[in-house]
Structure formats: C-alpha cells, structure tokens
PDB file of C-alpha atoms in Angstrom:
ATOM      1  CA  UNK J 206      -0.114   0.004   0.187  1.00  0.00           C
ATOM      2  CA  UNK J 207       1.095   3.306  -0.661  1.00  0.00           C
ATOM      3  CA  UNK J 208       2.125   6.137   1.714  1.00  0.00           C
ATOM      4  CA  UNK J 209       1.353   3.937   4.677  1.00  0.00           C
ATOM      5  CA  UNK J 210       4.698   2.393   6.285  1.00  0.00           C
ATOM      6  CA  UNK J 211       2.964   0.498   9.186  1.00  0.00           C
ATOM      7  CA  UNK J 212       0.665   0.153  12.098  1.00  0.00           C
ATOM      8  CA  UNK J 213       1.744   1.855  15.118  1.00  0.00           C
ATOM      9  CA  UNK J 214       0.560  -0.711  18.293  1.00  0.00           C
ATOM     10  CA  UNK J 215       1.162   0.925  21.640  1.00  0.00           C
ATOM     11  CA  UNK J 216      -1.203   1.061  24.886  1.00  0.00           C
ATOM     12  CA  UNK J 217      -2.739   4.553  23.828  1.00  0.00           C
ATOM     13  CA  UNK J 218      -3.500   3.346  19.969  1.00  0.00           C
ATOM     14  CA  UNK J 219      -5.291   0.010  21.167  1.00  0.00           C
ATOM     15  CA  UNK J 220      -7.722   2.273  23.680  1.00  0.00           C
ATOM     16  CA  UNK J 221      -8.306   4.276  20.823  1.00  0.00           C
ATOM     17  CA  UNK J 222      -9.167   1.117  18.243  1.00  0.00           C
ATOM     18  CA  UNK J 223     -11.282   0.070  21.567  1.00  0.00           C
ATOM     19  CA  UNK J 224     -12.801   3.367  22.353  1.00  0.00           C
ATOM     20  CA  UNK J 225     -13.215   5.189  18.950  1.00  0.00           C
ATOM     21  CA  UNK J 226     -12.903   3.259  16.245  1.00  0.00           C
ATOM     22  CA  UNK J 227      -9.684   4.933  15.552  1.00  0.00           C
ATOM     23  CA  UNK J 228      -6.727   3.151  13.984  1.00  0.00           C
ATOM     24  CA  UNK J 229      -3.175   4.734  14.160  1.00  0.00           C
ATOM     25  CA  UNK J 230      -0.254   3.836  11.607  1.00  0.00           C
ATOM     26  CA  UNK J 231       3.141   5.749  10.599  1.00  0.00           C
ATOM     27  CA  UNK J 232       3.049   7.465   6.859  1.00  0.00           C
ATOM     28  CA  UNK J 233       5.378   8.630   4.318  1.00  0.00           C
ATOM     29  CA  UNK J 234       5.984  12.427   4.946  1.00  0.00           C
ATOM     30  CA  UNK J 235       5.604  13.094   1.461  1.00  0.00           C
ATOM     31  CA  UNK J 236       1.753  11.451   1.194  1.00  0.00           C
ATOM     32  CA  UNK J 237      -0.828  13.893   1.185  1.00  0.00           C
ATOM     33  CA  UNK J 238      -4.177  13.245   3.390  1.00  0.00           C
ATOM     34  CA  UNK J 239      -6.109  12.425   0.089  1.00  0.00           C
ATOM     35  CA  UNK J 240      -3.711   9.410  -0.783  1.00  0.00           C
ATOM     36  CA  UNK J 241      -3.635   7.949   2.384  1.00  0.00           C
ATOM     37  CA  UNK J 242      -7.703   8.342   2.544  1.00  0.00           C
ATOM     38  CA  UNK J 243      -7.771   6.613  -0.766  1.00  0.00           C
ATOM     39  CA  UNK J 244      -5.257   3.865  -0.058  1.00  0.00           C
ATOM     40  CA  UNK J 245      -7.113   2.903   3.350  1.00  0.00           C
ATOM     41  CA  UNK J 246     -10.381   2.885   1.569  1.00  0.00           C
ATOM     42  CA  UNK J 247      -9.722   0.848  -1.259  1.00  0.00           C
ATOM     43  CA  UNK J 248      -7.066  -1.755   0.481  1.00  0.00           C
ATOM     44  CA  UNK J 249      -9.421  -2.406   3.368  1.00  0.00           C
ATOM     45  CA  UNK J 250     -12.665  -1.863   2.106  1.00  0.00           C
ATOM     46  CA  UNK J 251     -13.683   0.590   4.670  1.00  0.00           C
ATOM     47  CA  UNK J 252     -15.132   4.056   4.961  1.00  0.00           C
ATOM     48  CA  UNK J 253     -13.077   6.544   6.696  1.00  0.00           C
ATOM     49  CA  UNK J 254     -14.860   9.900   8.204  1.00  0.00           C
ATOM     50  CA  UNK J 255     -12.147  11.622   9.647  1.00  0.00           C
ATOM     51  CA  UNK J 256      -8.058  12.288   9.682  1.00  0.00           C
ATOM     52  CA  UNK J 257      -5.805  13.558  12.248  1.00  0.00           C
ATOM     53  CA  UNK J 258      -1.824  13.778  11.134  1.00  0.00           C
ATOM     54  CA  UNK J 259       1.181  15.494  13.389  1.00  0.00           C
ATOM     55  CA  UNK J 260       4.550  15.278  12.399  1.00  0.00           C
ATOM     56  CA  UNK J 261       6.991  13.742  14.938  1.00  0.00           C
ATOM     57  CA  UNK J 262      10.451  14.920  15.074  1.00  0.00           C
ATOM     58  CA  UNK J 263      13.537  12.303  14.430  1.00  0.00           C
ATOM     59  CA  UNK J 264      16.149  11.621  16.980  1.00  0.00           C
ATOM     60  CA  UNK J 265      19.806  12.950  16.689  1.00  0.00           C
ATOM     61  CA  UNK J 266      22.000  15.670  18.152  1.00  0.00           C
ATOM     62  CA  UNK J 267      25.277  17.289  17.488  1.00  0.00           C
ATOM     63  CA  UNK J 268      27.215  13.844  17.827  1.00  0.00           C
ATOM     64  CA  UNK J 269      24.980  11.537  16.257  1.00  0.00           C
ATOM     65  CA  UNK J 270      23.368  11.408  12.759  1.00  0.00           C
ATOM     66  CA  UNK J 271      20.215  13.044  12.120  1.00  0.00           C
ATOM     67  CA  UNK J 272      17.338  10.283  11.302  1.00  0.00           C
ATOM     68  CA  UNK J 273      14.859  11.662   9.308  1.00  0.00           C
ATOM     69  CA  UNK J 274      11.112  12.914  10.483  1.00  0.00           C
ATOM     70  CA  UNK J 275       7.955  11.079   9.501  1.00  0.00           C
ATOM     71  CA  UNK J 276       4.170  11.225  10.431  1.00  0.00           C
ATOM     72  CA  UNK J 277       1.640   9.557  12.098  1.00  0.00           C
ATOM     73  CA  UNK J 278      -2.114   9.628  11.086  1.00  0.00           C
ATOM     74  CA  UNK J 279      -5.247   8.891  13.290  1.00  0.00           C
ATOM     75  CA  UNK J 280      -7.948   7.641  10.892  1.00  0.00           C
ATOM     76  CA  UNK J 281     -11.384   7.245  12.464  1.00  0.00           C
ATOM     77  CA  UNK J 282     -13.611   4.818  10.880  1.00  0.00           C
ATOM     78  CA  UNK J 283     -17.255   4.748  10.708  1.00  0.00           C
ATOM     79  CA  UNK J 284     -18.760   2.636  13.316  1.00  0.00           C
ATOM     80  CA  UNK J 285     -19.932  -0.223  11.327  1.00  0.00           C
ATOM     81  CA  UNK J 286     -16.304  -0.349  10.008  1.00  0.00           C
ATOM     82  CA  UNK J 287     -13.183  -1.764  11.384  1.00  0.00           C
ATOM     83  CA  UNK J 288      -9.489  -3.532  10.141  1.00  0.00           C
ATOM     84  CA  UNK J 289      -9.796  -7.132  11.130  1.00  0.00           C
ATOM     85  CA  UNK J 290      -6.197  -7.265  11.323  1.00  0.00           C
ATOM     86  CA  UNK J 291      -5.450  -4.858  14.088  1.00  0.00           C
ATOM     87  CA  UNK J 292      -8.880  -6.076  15.536  1.00  0.00           C
ATOM     88  CA  UNK J 293      -7.349  -9.445  16.492  1.00  0.00           C
ATOM     89  CA  UNK J 294      -4.087  -8.098  17.770  1.00  0.00           C
ATOM     90  CA  UNK J 295      -6.131  -5.781  20.082  1.00  0.00           C
ATOM     91  CA  UNK J 296      -7.988  -8.768  21.329  1.00  0.00           C
ATOM     92  CA  UNK J 297      -5.034 -10.740  22.154  1.00  0.00           C
ATOM     93  CA  UNK J 298      -3.933  -7.902  23.973  1.00  0.00           C
ATOM     94  CA  UNK J 299      -6.380  -7.390  26.081  1.00  0.00           C
ATOM     95  CA  UNK J 300      -6.599 -11.252  26.919  1.00  0.00           C
ATOM     96  CA  UNK J 301      -2.881 -10.722  27.794  1.00  0.00           C
ATOM     97  CA  UNK J 302      -3.438  -7.688  30.219  1.00  0.00           C
ATOM     98  CA  UNK J 303      -6.161  -9.415  32.331  1.00  0.00           C
TER      99      UNK J 303
END
C-alpha cells in the first residue's frame, strides 16, 4: 500500500481502536491526506470519516547522525467498519493484560 509504512501498536493506540474506532499508523512524509484516505478505503474496504496527522521529530543531536522526521496519521472509521488484522491483535492484547 503506497504511503503507509506500518501500523502503530501502543497502549494508547489500542485504546483508540477499542473506544473510538480510530487506527494509528506511520506514513511517508511526502504522502497527502487524500492519498492516504483513498489507499485505506481501497485496500481495507472501509469508509474513513476523519483523519488527523502530526509530524514527529527525528532523533539525533550534534554528535549523532540525524534521522528523518515522519508523520503519524490517526484514521477514524465509520462505526460499522473495522480493520480486521488490527482487531485480532487488540483482542489478544486485552487477553494478555487481564
């Protein structure tokens, strides 16, 4: 899928999936919101109703090489849709924490 690098699986992102039907992923910095939206809708067969993005800083300093910045997208789906692969990971995550 063009533009999307990988899904972000953290405690906060799992809470967003369960509570608000929002999925978090890192995307390429050159991708536009429209490209990402169309990619997600076509690849997963879902309906995106909102997208938020922010740019995360790269790591580095004066004595180390600077790494690239990247963007993180939070994609909100309509309530009747979900992305099944992330939903399976979320269920196993909840079972392990209980």
